[in-house]
Coordinates of C-alpha atoms and ligand atoms in Angstrom, one line a residue:
M1 CA 86.4 138.3 -52.4
L2 CA 83.6 140.5 -51.1
A3 CA 82.6 140.3 -47.5
G4 CA 79.2 139.0 -48.5
Q5 CA 80.8 136.1 -50.5
L6 CA 83.0 135.2 -47.5
D7 CA 79.8 135.2 -45.3
T8 CA 78.2 132.8 -47.7
L9 CA 81.1 130.5 -47.5
A10 CA 81.2 130.7 -43.7
R11 CA 77.4 129.9 -43.6
E12 CA 77.8 126.9 -45.9
A13 CA 80.8 125.7 -43.9
A14 CA 78.9 126.0 -40.7
R15 CA 76.0 124.0 -42.2
L16 CA 78.3 121.3 -43.4
K17 CA 80.7 121.1 -40.4
P18 CA 78.5 118.7 -38.4
L19 CA 78.2 116.4 -41.3
H20 CA 81.0 113.8 -41.4
L21 CA 82.4 112.8 -44.8
R22 CA 81.2 109.3 -44.1
E23 CA 77.6 110.6 -44.3
L24 CA 78.3 112.6 -47.4
L25 CA 79.9 109.7 -49.1
A26 CA 77.0 107.4 -48.2
A27 CA 74.6 109.4 -50.4
P28 CA 73.5 107.5 -53.5
G29 CA 75.3 108.6 -56.7
R30 CA 77.9 110.6 -54.8
F31 CA 80.8 109.6 -57.1
E32 CA 78.7 110.3 -60.3
Q33 CA 77.6 113.7 -58.9
F34 CA 81.1 114.8 -57.8
S35 CA 83.5 113.6 -60.5
R36 CA 84.2 115.0 -64.0
R37 CA 86.4 114.0 -66.9
A38 CA 88.3 116.2 -69.4
G39 CA 90.3 114.3 -72.0
P40 CA 92.7 111.9 -70.3
L41 CA 92.0 113.2 -66.8
L42 CA 89.4 112.2 -64.3
L43 CA 88.8 114.5 -61.3
D44 CA 87.0 112.8 -58.4
F45 CA 86.1 115.3 -55.7
S46 CA 83.4 113.2 -54.0
R47 CA 85.7 113.1 -51.0
Q48 CA 85.7 116.8 -50.6
K49 CA 83.5 118.1 -47.7
L50 CA 81.1 119.6 -50.2
D51 CA 77.5 119.1 -51.1
E52 CA 75.4 120.5 -54.0
P53 CA 74.3 123.7 -52.3
A54 CA 77.9 124.5 -51.2
L55 CA 79.1 123.8 -54.7
Q56 CA 76.4 126.0 -56.2
A57 CA 77.3 128.8 -53.8
L58 CA 80.9 128.6 -55.0
G59 CA 79.9 128.5 -58.6
A60 CA 77.7 131.6 -58.1
I61 CA 80.8 133.4 -56.7
A62 CA 82.8 132.4 -59.8
E63 CA 80.0 133.5 -62.1
H64 CA 79.6 136.8 -60.2
C65 CA 83.3 137.5 -60.6
G66 CA 83.1 136.9 -64.3
W67 CA 85.5 134.0 -64.6
Q68 CA 84.7 133.6 -68.4
Q69 CA 85.5 137.2 -69.1
R70 CA 88.8 136.9 -67.3
R71 CA 89.6 133.7 -69.1
D72 CA 88.8 135.2 -72.5
A73 CA 90.9 138.3 -71.7
M74 CA 93.9 136.1 -70.9
F75 CA 93.6 134.1 -74.1
R76 CA 93.1 137.3 -76.1
G77 CA 96.3 138.9 -74.6
D78 CA 94.8 141.7 -72.5
V79 CA 97.3 143.2 -70.0
L80 CA 96.4 141.0 -67.0
N81 CA 99.8 141.5 -65.4
S82 CA 99.1 145.1 -64.4
S83 CA 102.2 145.8 -62.2
E84 CA 104.5 145.0 -65.1
Q85 CA 102.1 146.1 -67.8
R86 CA 102.3 142.8 -69.6
P87 CA 99.8 140.5 -71.3
V88 CA 99.7 136.9 -70.2
L89 CA 99.9 134.6 -73.2
H90 CA 101.4 131.3 -72.2
T91 CA 98.3 129.7 -73.8
A92 CA 99.4 131.1 -77.2
L93 CA 102.5 128.9 -76.9
R94 CA 100.3 125.8 -77.5
S95 CA 97.5 127.4 -79.5
G96 CA 98.9 125.8 -82.7
E97 CA 97.6 122.4 -81.2
S98 CA 94.1 123.7 -80.2
Q99 CA 90.9 122.8 -81.9
L100 CA 89.4 126.2 -81.0
P101 CA 90.7 129.2 -83.0
S102 CA 93.1 131.3 -81.0
P103 CA 92.1 134.9 -80.2
A104 CA 95.8 135.8 -79.4
P105 CA 97.4 138.5 -81.7
E106 CA 98.4 137.1 -85.1
E107 CA 102.0 138.5 -84.9
I108 CA 102.6 136.9 -81.5
R109 CA 101.3 133.5 -82.7
S110 CA 103.5 133.7 -85.8
E111 CA 106.6 134.6 -83.7
I112 CA 105.8 131.6 -81.5
A113 CA 105.4 129.3 -84.5
Q114 CA 108.7 130.5 -85.9
T115 CA 110.5 129.9 -82.6
L116 CA 109.0 126.4 -82.3
Q117 CA 110.2 125.7 -85.8
R118 CA 113.8 126.9 -85.0
M119 CA 113.7 124.9 -81.8
G120 CA 112.6 121.8 -83.7
E121 CA 115.4 122.2 -86.2
L122 CA 118.0 122.5 -83.5
V123 CA 116.6 119.4 -81.7
D124 CA 116.5 117.4 -84.9
A125 CA 120.1 118.4 -85.7
L126 CA 121.3 117.4 -82.3
E127 CA 119.5 114.1 -82.6
R128 CA 121.2 113.4 -85.9
G129 CA 124.5 114.3 -84.3
D130 CA 124.8 117.0 -87.0
A131 CA 124.6 120.4 -85.2
G132 CA 127.7 121.8 -87.0
A133 CA 125.6 124.4 -88.7
Y134 CA 125.0 125.9 -85.2
G135 CA 128.6 125.7 -84.4
I136 CA 128.0 123.0 -81.8
P137 CA 130.7 120.4 -81.8
A138 CA 130.0 116.7 -82.7
G139 CA 129.9 114.0 -80.0
I140 CA 127.6 115.7 -77.4
T141 CA 126.4 113.1 -74.9
D142 CA 125.2 115.3 -72.0
V143 CA 123.0 118.3 -71.8
V144 CA 123.0 120.5 -68.7
N145 CA 120.0 122.8 -68.1
L146 CA 121.2 125.9 -66.2
G147 CA 118.2 127.8 -64.9
I148 CA 116.2 128.2 -61.7
G149 CA 112.6 128.7 -60.7
G150 CA 110.4 128.6 -63.8
S151 CA 113.5 128.0 -65.9
D152 CA 114.1 124.8 -64.1
L153 CA 111.0 123.3 -62.4
G154 CA 108.7 122.8 -65.4
P155 CA 111.3 121.3 -67.7
R156 CA 112.7 119.2 -64.8
L157 CA 109.2 117.9 -63.9
A158 CA 108.5 117.0 -67.5
V159 CA 111.9 115.5 -68.3
E160 CA 111.6 113.2 -65.3
A161 CA 107.9 112.4 -65.8
L162 CA 108.4 111.4 -69.4
S163 CA 111.5 109.2 -68.9
S164 CA 109.8 106.4 -70.7
Y165 CA 109.7 108.7 -73.8
H166 CA 113.3 109.6 -73.8
S167 CA 115.2 109.0 -77.0
G168 CA 118.2 107.9 -75.0
R169 CA 120.5 109.9 -77.2
F170 CA 121.4 112.4 -74.4
R171 CA 121.7 112.4 -70.6
C172 CA 120.0 115.5 -69.2
H173 CA 121.1 117.2 -66.0
F174 CA 119.6 120.2 -64.1
L175 CA 121.7 122.6 -62.1
P176 CA 119.5 125.3 -60.6
N177 CA 121.2 126.1 -57.4
V178 CA 124.4 128.1 -56.9
D179 CA 125.5 125.4 -54.5
G180 CA 129.0 124.5 -55.7
H181 CA 128.8 121.0 -54.3
E182 CA 126.4 120.0 -57.0
M183 CA 128.4 121.8 -59.7
A184 CA 131.6 120.2 -58.6
A185 CA 130.0 116.7 -58.6
L186 CA 128.6 117.3 -62.1
M187 CA 132.0 118.5 -63.4
R188 CA 133.6 115.3 -62.0
R189 CA 131.1 113.1 -63.8
L190 CA 130.9 114.8 -67.2
D191 CA 133.3 115.2 -70.1
P192 CA 133.5 119.0 -70.9
R193 CA 134.1 118.3 -74.6
K194 CA 130.9 116.3 -74.8
T195 CA 128.7 118.6 -72.7
L196 CA 126.1 121.0 -74.1
V197 CA 125.0 123.8 -71.7
L198 CA 121.5 125.4 -72.0
L199 CA 121.6 128.7 -70.3
V200 CA 117.9 129.3 -69.6
S201 CA 116.9 132.6 -68.0
K202 CA 114.0 134.8 -69.0
S203 CA 115.6 137.9 -67.6
F204 CA 119.3 136.9 -68.1
T205 CA 120.1 138.7 -64.8
T206 CA 119.6 135.8 -62.4
Q207 CA 122.7 135.5 -60.2
E208 CA 122.6 131.7 -59.8
T209 CA 122.3 131.0 -63.6
L210 CA 124.9 133.5 -64.7
L211 CA 127.4 132.4 -62.1
N212 CA 126.9 128.7 -62.9
G213 CA 127.2 129.6 -66.6
A214 CA 130.5 131.3 -66.0
V215 CA 131.9 128.4 -64.0
L216 CA 130.9 125.8 -66.7
R217 CA 132.3 128.1 -69.4
Q218 CA 135.7 128.2 -67.6
W219 CA 135.6 124.4 -67.1
I220 CA 134.9 123.8 -70.8
A221 CA 137.5 126.3 -71.8
Q222 CA 140.1 124.5 -69.7
A223 CA 139.5 121.4 -71.8
Y224 CA 140.4 123.4 -74.9
A225 CA 143.6 125.0 -73.3
G226 CA 141.7 128.2 -72.6
D227 CA 140.2 128.6 -76.0
E228 CA 137.1 130.8 -75.2
A229 CA 135.6 130.5 -78.6
R230 CA 135.6 126.7 -78.6
A231 CA 134.0 126.8 -75.1
A232 CA 131.3 129.2 -76.3
A233 CA 130.3 126.7 -78.9
H234 CA 129.0 124.5 -76.1
F235 CA 126.4 127.0 -75.1
V236 CA 122.8 127.6 -76.2
A237 CA 120.8 130.3 -74.6
V238 CA 117.1 130.8 -74.0
S239 CA 116.0 134.2 -72.9
A240 CA 113.6 137.1 -73.3
N241 CA 116.8 139.3 -73.1
V242 CA 118.3 138.1 -76.3
A243 CA 120.8 141.0 -76.4
A244 CA 122.3 140.0 -73.0
A245 CA 122.7 136.4 -74.2
Q246 CA 124.4 137.5 -77.3
A247 CA 126.7 139.8 -75.3
L248 CA 128.0 136.7 -73.6
G249 CA 129.3 135.6 -77.0
I250 CA 126.5 133.2 -77.9
P251 CA 125.6 133.9 -81.6
P252 CA 122.0 134.5 -82.7
E253 CA 121.6 131.1 -84.2
R254 CA 122.1 129.6 -80.7
V255 CA 119.8 132.0 -78.9
L256 CA 116.2 131.1 -78.7
P257 CA 113.8 133.8 -77.6
M258 CA 111.0 133.7 -75.0
W259 CA 108.9 136.7 -74.2
D260 CA 107.8 139.0 -71.5
F261 CA 104.2 137.9 -72.0
V262 CA 105.1 134.4 -70.6
G263 CA 105.7 134.2 -66.9
G264 CA 108.7 132.0 -65.9
R265 CA 106.5 129.5 -64.0
Y266 CA 104.2 129.2 -67.1
S267 CA 107.0 128.9 -69.6
V268 CA 107.7 125.1 -70.0
W269 CA 105.7 125.3 -73.3
S270 CA 108.2 127.8 -74.8
S271 CA 111.9 127.4 -75.7
V272 CA 112.4 127.1 -71.9
G273 CA 111.3 123.5 -72.6
L274 CA 114.3 123.0 -75.0
V275 CA 115.8 120.4 -72.6
L276 CA 112.5 118.5 -72.7
A277 CA 112.4 118.6 -76.5
I278 CA 116.0 117.3 -76.6
A279 CA 115.1 114.5 -74.2
I280 CA 111.9 113.3 -75.8
G281 CA 112.1 114.6 -79.4
M282 CA 110.0 117.1 -81.2
P283 CA 107.0 114.9 -82.0
N284 CA 106.6 114.1 -78.3
F285 CA 107.1 117.7 -77.3
R286 CA 104.3 118.7 -79.7
A287 CA 102.1 116.0 -78.1
F288 CA 102.9 117.7 -74.7
L289 CA 101.7 121.0 -76.2
R290 CA 98.6 119.2 -77.6
G291 CA 97.7 117.9 -74.1
A292 CA 97.8 121.5 -72.8
A293 CA 95.8 122.8 -75.7
L294 CA 93.2 120.1 -75.0
M295 CA 92.9 121.5 -71.5
D296 CA 92.8 125.1 -72.9
D297 CA 89.9 124.1 -75.1
H298 CA 88.1 122.5 -72.3
F299 CA 88.6 125.5 -70.0
R300 CA 87.3 127.8 -72.8
S301 CA 84.2 125.8 -73.6
A302 CA 82.9 123.9 -70.5
D303 CA 80.3 125.3 -68.1
W304 CA 81.8 125.9 -64.7
R305 CA 80.0 122.8 -63.4
D306 CA 82.0 120.5 -65.7
N307 CA 85.1 122.6 -66.0
L308 CA 88.0 120.9 -64.3
P309 CA 90.2 124.0 -63.7
V310 CA 87.2 126.0 -62.3
L311 CA 86.2 123.1 -60.1
L312 CA 89.8 122.6 -58.8
A313 CA 90.0 126.4 -58.1
L314 CA 86.6 126.4 -56.3
I315 CA 87.6 123.4 -54.2
G316 CA 90.8 125.2 -53.2
I317 CA 88.8 128.3 -52.2
W318 CA 86.3 126.2 -50.3
N319 CA 89.1 124.5 -48.3
R320 CA 90.9 127.8 -47.6
N321 CA 88.2 130.3 -47.1
G322 CA 85.2 128.1 -46.2
L323 CA 86.8 125.4 -44.0
G324 CA 89.9 127.5 -43.1
Y325 CA 92.7 125.0 -44.0
A326 CA 96.1 126.6 -44.3
A327 CA 98.0 123.9 -46.2
H328 CA 97.4 121.8 -49.3
G329 CA 99.2 118.5 -50.0
V330 CA 100.1 117.1 -53.4
I331 CA 100.7 113.4 -53.4
P332 CA 101.5 111.8 -56.7
Y333 CA 101.3 108.0 -56.7
L334 CA 103.9 107.9 -59.4
D335 CA 107.7 108.3 -58.9
A336 CA 107.8 109.9 -62.3
L337 CA 105.8 112.8 -60.9
S338 CA 108.1 113.3 -57.9
E339 CA 108.9 116.9 -59.1
L340 CA 105.2 117.9 -59.3
P341 CA 104.9 119.2 -55.7
A342 CA 107.9 121.4 -56.2
F343 CA 106.6 122.6 -59.5
L344 CA 103.1 123.4 -58.0
Q345 CA 104.8 125.2 -55.1
Q346 CA 106.2 127.8 -57.4
L347 CA 103.1 127.9 -59.7
E348 CA 100.7 128.4 -56.8
M349 CA 102.7 130.1 -54.1
E350 CA 104.6 132.5 -56.3
S351 CA 101.4 133.3 -58.3
L352 CA 99.0 133.6 -55.4
G353 CA 101.2 134.2 -52.3
K354 CA 100.0 137.8 -52.0
R355 CA 98.0 139.8 -49.4
V356 CA 97.1 142.8 -51.4
S357 CA 95.1 143.2 -54.6
A358 CA 96.5 144.6 -57.9
D359 CA 95.2 148.1 -56.9
G360 CA 97.1 147.8 -53.5
G361 CA 94.1 147.2 -51.3
E362 CA 94.4 144.8 -48.4
L363 CA 92.5 141.6 -49.1
L364 CA 89.7 140.5 -46.9
Q365 CA 90.4 136.7 -47.2
A366 CA 93.3 134.4 -46.7
T367 CA 95.0 133.4 -50.0
V368 CA 97.3 130.6 -51.1
P369 CA 97.7 127.7 -48.6
V370 CA 101.2 126.3 -48.1
V371 CA 101.6 123.8 -51.0
W372 CA 103.8 120.8 -50.3
G373 CA 104.0 117.1 -50.8
S374 CA 105.9 114.0 -51.9
V375 CA 105.3 110.8 -53.7
G376 CA 103.1 108.0 -52.4
T377 CA 103.6 105.4 -51.1
N378 CA 106.9 106.9 -49.6
A379 CA 104.9 109.7 -48.0
Q380 CA 102.7 107.2 -46.2
H381 CA 105.8 106.0 -44.3
A382 CA 107.0 109.5 -43.5
F383 CA 104.4 112.1 -42.7
F384 CA 100.9 110.5 -43.3
Q385 CA 100.8 109.8 -39.5
A386 CA 100.2 113.5 -39.0
L387 CA 97.8 113.8 -41.8
H388 CA 95.6 111.0 -40.4
Q389 CA 95.8 111.8 -36.7
G390 CA 97.5 115.1 -36.2
S391 CA 95.8 118.3 -35.0
D392 CA 95.7 120.0 -38.4
V393 CA 93.8 119.0 -41.5
V394 CA 95.6 119.1 -44.8
P395 CA 93.4 118.7 -47.9
L396 CA 95.2 116.6 -50.5
D397 CA 95.4 116.1 -54.2
L398 CA 96.1 112.4 -54.8
I399 CA 97.3 111.7 -58.3
G400 CA 97.8 108.5 -60.2
A401 CA 97.8 106.9 -63.6
V402 CA 95.6 103.9 -64.5
R403 CA 97.9 102.3 -67.0
P404 CA 101.6 102.1 -66.2
A405 CA 104.5 102.3 -68.6
H406 CA 105.8 98.9 -67.6
A407 CA 104.7 95.3 -67.4
L408 CA 105.0 94.9 -63.6
R409 CA 101.3 94.6 -63.0
D410 CA 101.5 93.6 -59.3
N411 CA 103.5 96.7 -58.4
H412 CA 101.2 99.0 -60.2
E413 CA 98.1 97.5 -58.6
A414 CA 99.7 97.8 -55.2
L415 CA 100.4 101.5 -55.9
L416 CA 96.8 102.1 -57.0
A417 CA 95.4 100.2 -54.1
N418 CA 97.3 102.5 -51.8
L419 CA 96.2 105.6 -53.6
L420 CA 92.5 104.6 -53.2
A421 CA 92.9 103.3 -49.7
Q422 CA 94.5 106.5 -48.4
G423 CA 91.7 108.7 -49.8
A424 CA 89.1 106.4 -48.2
A425 CA 91.0 106.3 -44.9
F426 CA 91.3 110.1 -44.7
A427 CA 87.6 110.5 -45.5
L428 CA 86.1 107.7 -43.4
G429 CA 88.5 107.4 -40.5
K430 CA 87.9 104.9 -37.8
T431 CA 85.6 105.6 -34.9
R432 CA 86.4 105.2 -31.2
E433 CA 83.9 102.3 -31.1
E434 CA 85.6 100.5 -34.0
A435 CA 89.0 101.0 -32.4
L436 CA 87.6 99.8 -29.0
A437 CA 86.2 96.7 -30.6
E438 CA 89.8 95.9 -31.8
A439 CA 91.4 96.4 -28.4
T440 CA 90.9 93.1 -26.7
K441 CA 93.8 93.0 -24.1
G442 CA 94.3 94.9 -20.9
S443 CA 92.1 96.7 -18.4
A444 CA 89.2 98.8 -19.4
A445 CA 91.2 102.0 -18.9
E446 CA 94.1 100.6 -21.0
R447 CA 91.7 99.5 -23.7
E448 CA 90.2 103.0 -23.7
A449 CA 93.6 104.6 -23.9
L450 CA 94.7 102.4 -26.8
A451 CA 91.4 102.9 -28.6
A452 CA 91.8 106.7 -28.3
Q453 CA 95.3 106.4 -30.0
R454 CA 94.0 104.1 -32.6
T455 CA 91.0 106.3 -33.5
F456 CA 91.1 108.1 -36.9
P457 CA 88.9 111.2 -36.9
G458 CA 88.5 111.0 -40.7
D459 CA 86.5 113.8 -42.3
R460 CA 89.8 114.8 -44.0
P461 CA 89.2 115.9 -47.6
S462 CA 91.0 114.8 -50.7
S463 CA 90.5 114.9 -54.5
T464 CA 91.8 112.2 -56.7
L465 CA 93.1 112.9 -60.2
L466 CA 93.4 109.8 -62.3
L467 CA 95.3 110.0 -65.6
D468 CA 94.5 107.3 -68.1
A469 CA 98.3 106.9 -68.4
L470 CA 101.3 109.2 -68.0
T471 CA 101.9 110.4 -71.5
P472 CA 103.2 113.7 -73.1
E473 CA 99.5 114.6 -73.7
S474 CA 98.2 113.8 -70.2
L475 CA 101.1 115.5 -68.6
G476 CA 100.5 118.6 -70.7
A477 CA 96.8 118.5 -69.7
L478 CA 97.7 118.1 -66.1
I479 CA 100.0 121.1 -65.9
A480 CA 97.6 123.3 -67.9
L481 CA 94.8 122.2 -65.5
Y482 CA 96.8 123.6 -62.5
E483 CA 97.8 126.7 -64.5
H484 CA 94.1 127.5 -65.1
K485 CA 93.2 126.7 -61.5
V486 CA 95.6 129.5 -60.5
V487 CA 94.1 131.9 -63.0
V488 CA 90.6 131.3 -61.6
Q489 CA 91.7 131.6 -58.0
A490 CA 93.6 134.8 -58.8
L491 CA 90.4 136.3 -60.1
L492 CA 88.3 135.3 -57.1
W493 CA 91.0 136.4 -54.7
D494 CA 91.6 139.6 -56.7
I495 CA 95.3 138.9 -57.1
N496 CA 97.8 139.6 -59.9
A497 CA 99.0 136.0 -60.4
F498 CA 101.7 137.0 -62.8
D499 CA 104.2 139.1 -60.9
Q500 CA 106.4 138.1 -57.9
W501 CA 107.7 141.2 -56.1
G502 CA 108.1 139.1 -53.0
V503 CA 111.3 137.5 -54.3
E504 CA 113.1 140.8 -54.8
L505 CA 114.1 142.0 -51.4
G506 CA 116.2 139.0 -50.5
K507 CA 118.0 139.2 -53.9
V508 CA 119.0 142.8 -53.3
L509 CA 120.2 142.0 -49.8
A510 CA 122.3 139.0 -51.0
K511 CA 124.0 141.4 -53.5
S512 CA 125.0 143.7 -50.7
I513 CA 126.1 140.9 -48.3
L514 CA 128.3 139.2 -50.9
P515 CA 131.2 141.8 -50.8
A516 CA 131.0 141.9 -47.0
L517 CA 131.4 138.2 -46.8
A518 CA 134.5 138.5 -48.9
G519 CA 135.8 141.1 -46.5
N520 CA 135.5 143.9 -49.1
A521 CA 132.8 145.9 -47.5
A522 CA 131.8 147.3 -44.1
T523 CA 129.1 145.5 -42.1
E524 CA 127.8 148.3 -39.8
S525 CA 124.7 148.8 -41.9
F526 CA 123.5 145.3 -41.4
D527 CA 121.3 144.1 -38.6
A528 CA 122.8 142.4 -35.5
S529 CA 122.2 138.9 -36.7
T530 CA 123.6 139.4 -40.2
R531 CA 126.7 141.1 -38.7
G532 CA 127.2 138.2 -36.2
L533 CA 126.8 135.6 -38.9
I534 CA 129.2 137.3 -41.3
A535 CA 131.8 137.5 -38.5
T536 CA 131.4 133.8 -37.8
I537 CA 131.7 132.8 -41.4
R538 CA 134.7 135.0 -42.0
A539 CA 136.5 133.7 -38.9
L540 CA 136.0 130.1 -40.0
S541 CA 136.7 130.4 -43.8
Ligands
LIG1 O1 113.2 134.8 -58.3 C1 112.0 134.4 -58.9 C2 112.1 134.3 -60.4 O2 112.1 135.5 -60.9 C3 111.0 133.3 -60.9 O3 109.8 134.0 -61.1 C4 111.7 132.9 -62.1 O4 111.0 131.7 -62.6 C5 113.1 132.6 -61.7 O5 113.3 133.7 -60.8 C6 114.1 132.6 -62.7 O6 114.2 133.7 -63.5 P1 114.9 133.8 -64.8 O7 114.3 132.9 -65.8 O8 114.7 135.3 -65.3 O9 116.4 133.5 -64.6

């Protein structure tokens, strides 16, 4: 952002700081003024420390940056990922479900449609128990998704969120980490002859995924007395590096492509979502795409004042650059969305965790806050103490669904009551006077001390996102909402949201440490700490 824009935010923040959220919330029509709907999602941001002039100032910044042009350039397939010279076309993956015509290149859309068709045929064949044409043996009961980062988090979130839509035909498992404990436990539980492995890696160079793939391949081969070909029949690959997948002995009919124009963390809509399609069936997978397309159409057509992704982005920028908050909490009041904080961590922190612009210039403003969270009400009994009374303010997204997927009405009402109560408590707090009035025992000094500890400062902002119900459509819309939030923030912060150079250094170092750990390489070139730790590990192992 420009220095002048940051000054505007600082001025607006200074003007609003003395006003407590209690006062802002008391204004007539506050909810109507600061809540918006798009399809199955309602965004209530009336508990953000914002008023109309501050919102207008934020909107003016977005307009000045040309958010519509950036949005249109993305949907069109312009090269937005400049450091890797790639277009950014995850929206094309769901454009078949859009009401608006897609401006993405025709040949890309047709390749996507063909891949979706192939994926559908494979899923249908598996569902019928008739995947022999693919060389997959009959009797598959368990599907293991091997992938990490974007090849894990999106599919894992969606598979768990949509458990009430599972066909029940297969049990789905996720094995992202190279931690052998998980792998060993999974191998103890599953029958290798009934296991299908999805090897999901955009690059097909990721150490964790390839190593885990090799271990499972050996495990399955052992069940066939070392017959490698029969073991290979249990593998399906998803990759942008189709040649590398085929080089592992997986034939073309079991390799589904994805593409360089889809970033890993934006890829759940592609064949990376195969495990989801297997879990919920193709009609539900298409409904998931439809929900995202609905959000795409909304993003493409609504004025910034009514545009949920733009508003979410502006609220984030306000809290980070106006009010100076360094963290952002995501609290879904739905166990089914328990993976959402982890998914958003990658989406937001890998996309926006940068301190230089695409042309290498140092940015003037702070960028992505630390994104973290956990489900309510569990979180209330764990870390909400600090959120209510600690020294740092953490703005929150509180997320719930109006209609549950079960008939236990009392449970669901209790869940929603907690969601609403927490947002109110964070905003309103409890004054010292109110706390003092409750302290009836002890001396005046003791009552004062207790009241101080029972005072809630309040004035702590949150947004509430209410889904009509958690369905494939609303989940698709929710994920696409956050994707577009990131795109708008990237524009305002002048960041390339589609590369991730920050993950490379550690990967390279791990490769050089591995032989030293095994005692096959010298350690002098490492720093003192690494040398000491290698020596300790080697002495004990
Ligand atoms: O290490 C980061 C990362 O490159 C992510 O961006 C990506 O989602 C993940 O690794 C997995 O990559 P791949 O799908 O290529 O195995």
